[in-house]
Amino acid sequence: MTNVTSDTPVALVSGASRGIGAEIARTLAAKGFDIVIVYYTTEPVPTDVKEECEKLRPGTKVIMIPADVSLEEDCKRVVNLTKDTFGRVDVLVNNAGITRDGLAMRMSVDQFTSVINTNLTSAFILSSLCLAIMARQKHGRIINMSSVSGVYGNPGQANYSASKAGLIGLTKSLAKEMGSRNITVNAIAPGFIETPMTASLSEEVKKAAIGRIALGRFGQPKDVAAIIAFLASDDAAYITGQVIEVSGGLTL
Ligand code: NAD
């Protein structure tokens, strides 16, 4: 592995092999970032996402790191490899997430904790590791992928909602803790976005959801990636500790 400290800012995106995360990687590459694609160990190597990032802005450096972000040792490996390769990390997007839905009265403890560990504990571990680098740089952006379920709750998603609400508390505390070091921390709360995660919803559930969305349709990954690109940009330097909803008016 080469040890380059370059002038190009670096964005580390978890769960970037598909869906919203892949679109965030592409969008940030186009905006001038070198990219660290963190993909789940069980998934195919996302060479397509890497090549798309490189095509969008020739010269973009992209590395792919397989990891289970719910494991501390994997997160350490990810951040060490990023440091060894690029010598910096400017933006961390904690995007990796899972659902394991079910009614709370029938939900196993494993069903609860696996979602908490993947969605919330992972964000704490990666943030904590990256903050040490960002604090030295006196610059950094952390963006956590929450959900409207974390703001308003959702039946059948006690585990998921708790993890996404936890991300909001993490966001606000880190924003207060790290503001004096010029590090901003924000959260995004998407509604229904067309990805593999929502593809498994039944037609009936999708129809009912669309009926509640002011814009009358599901969002696209690019709708979420656009706000991430803004929060990662210099224009967002004075925004921290916020939860920005991207839901087409679902919760109005
Ligand atoms: P997705 O299932 O397509 O993508 C999730 C990504 O996370 C995948 O790349 C997956 O491999 C990765 N991942 C899962 N567990 C992991 C682990 N242990 N280690 C490393 N990577 C892991 O879903 P998506 O819709 O693109 O979701 C992205 C994020 O947005 C998630 O946090 C999700 O909760 C959130 N979100 C999605 C929606 C939606 O409607 N799609 C709405 C609100 C919030």
Short mmCIF file of N, CA and C in Angstrom, two decimals, residues 1-10 34 36 61 63 78-90 132-134 136-137:
data_model
loop_
_atom_site.label_atom_id
_atom_site.label_comp_id
_atom_site.label_asym_id
_atom_site.label_seq_id
_atom_site.Cartn_x
_atom_site.Cartn_y
_atom_site.Cartn_z
N MET A 1 0.85 -1.21 0.00
CA MET A 1 0.00 0.00 0.00
C MET A 1 0.89 1.26 0.00
N THR A 2 0.61 2.19 -0.90
CA THR A 2 1.41 3.40 -0.95
C THR A 2 0.99 4.37 0.14
N ASN A 3 1.93 5.16 0.59
CA ASN A 3 1.59 6.14 1.61
C ASN A 3 1.65 7.54 1.01
N VAL A 4 0.50 8.01 0.55
CA VAL A 4 0.45 9.30 -0.13
C VAL A 4 -0.30 10.30 0.75
N THR A 5 0.27 11.42 0.98
CA THR A 5 -0.53 12.48 1.60
C THR A 5 -0.78 13.49 0.50
N SER A 6 -2.02 13.46 -0.03
CA SER A 6 -2.30 14.30 -1.20
C SER A 6 -3.14 15.51 -0.78
N ASP A 7 -3.28 16.46 -1.69
CA ASP A 7 -4.10 17.64 -1.41
C ASP A 7 -5.57 17.37 -1.65
N THR A 8 -5.86 16.25 -2.33
CA THR A 8 -7.25 15.94 -2.65
C THR A 8 -7.98 15.46 -1.39
N PRO A 9 -9.15 16.06 -1.08
CA PRO A 9 -9.88 15.59 0.10
C PRO A 9 -10.39 14.17 -0.09
N VAL A 10 -10.55 13.48 1.04
CA VAL A 10 -10.91 12.07 1.01
C VAL A 10 -12.24 11.84 1.74
N ASP A 34 -11.36 11.98 -3.34
CA ASP A 34 -10.93 10.59 -3.47
C ASP A 34 -11.84 9.78 -2.54
N VAL A 36 -13.08 6.21 -0.37
CA VAL A 36 -12.91 4.90 0.26
C VAL A 36 -14.29 4.23 0.28
N LYS A 61 -8.90 8.82 -7.06
CA LYS A 61 -8.34 7.59 -6.48
C LYS A 61 -9.44 6.94 -5.64
N ILE A 63 -10.30 3.41 -3.29
CA ILE A 63 -9.94 2.09 -2.75
C ILE A 63 -11.21 1.43 -2.20
N VAL A 78 -10.19 -0.54 8.53
CA VAL A 78 -10.66 0.41 7.50
C VAL A 78 -9.98 1.76 7.67
N VAL A 79 -9.97 2.27 8.89
CA VAL A 79 -9.42 3.62 9.10
C VAL A 79 -7.89 3.60 8.95
N ASN A 80 -7.25 2.52 9.41
CA ASN A 80 -5.78 2.43 9.24
C ASN A 80 -5.40 2.36 7.77
N LEU A 81 -6.15 1.57 6.99
CA LEU A 81 -5.86 1.46 5.55
C LEU A 81 -6.07 2.82 4.85
N THR A 82 -7.10 3.53 5.27
CA THR A 82 -7.39 4.86 4.70
C THR A 82 -6.23 5.80 5.01
N LYS A 83 -5.79 5.77 6.26
CA LYS A 83 -4.68 6.63 6.69
C LYS A 83 -3.40 6.28 5.94
N ASP A 84 -3.13 4.97 5.80
CA ASP A 84 -1.90 4.53 5.12
C ASP A 84 -1.94 4.91 3.64
N THR A 85 -3.11 4.87 3.03
CA THR A 85 -3.22 5.13 1.59
C THR A 85 -3.24 6.62 1.28
N PHE A 86 -4.06 7.36 2.04
CA PHE A 86 -4.28 8.77 1.68
C PHE A 86 -3.68 9.76 2.69
N GLY A 87 -3.42 9.28 3.91
CA GLY A 87 -2.86 10.17 4.93
C GLY A 87 -3.87 11.15 5.50
N ARG A 88 -5.15 11.00 5.15
CA ARG A 88 -6.16 11.94 5.64
C ARG A 88 -7.56 11.37 5.48
N VAL A 89 -8.50 11.91 6.21
CA VAL A 89 -9.92 11.63 5.95
C VAL A 89 -10.70 12.91 6.27
N ASP A 90 -11.38 13.41 5.25
CA ASP A 90 -12.07 14.69 5.39
C ASP A 90 -13.56 14.53 5.66
N ALA A 132 -10.14 11.30 15.55
CA ALA A 132 -8.76 11.50 15.98
C ALA A 132 -7.94 12.10 14.83
N ILE A 133 -8.21 11.67 13.61
CA ILE A 133 -7.51 12.20 12.43
C ILE A 133 -8.02 13.61 12.11
N MET A 134 -9.34 13.76 12.13
CA MET A 134 -9.94 15.06 11.79
C MET A 134 -9.52 16.15 12.78
N ARG A 136 -6.71 16.38 14.32
CA ARG A 136 -5.34 16.80 13.96
C ARG A 136 -5.36 17.70 12.72
N GLN A 137 -6.26 17.37 11.79
CA GLN A 137 -6.38 18.15 10.55
C GLN A 137 -7.03 19.52 10.80
#
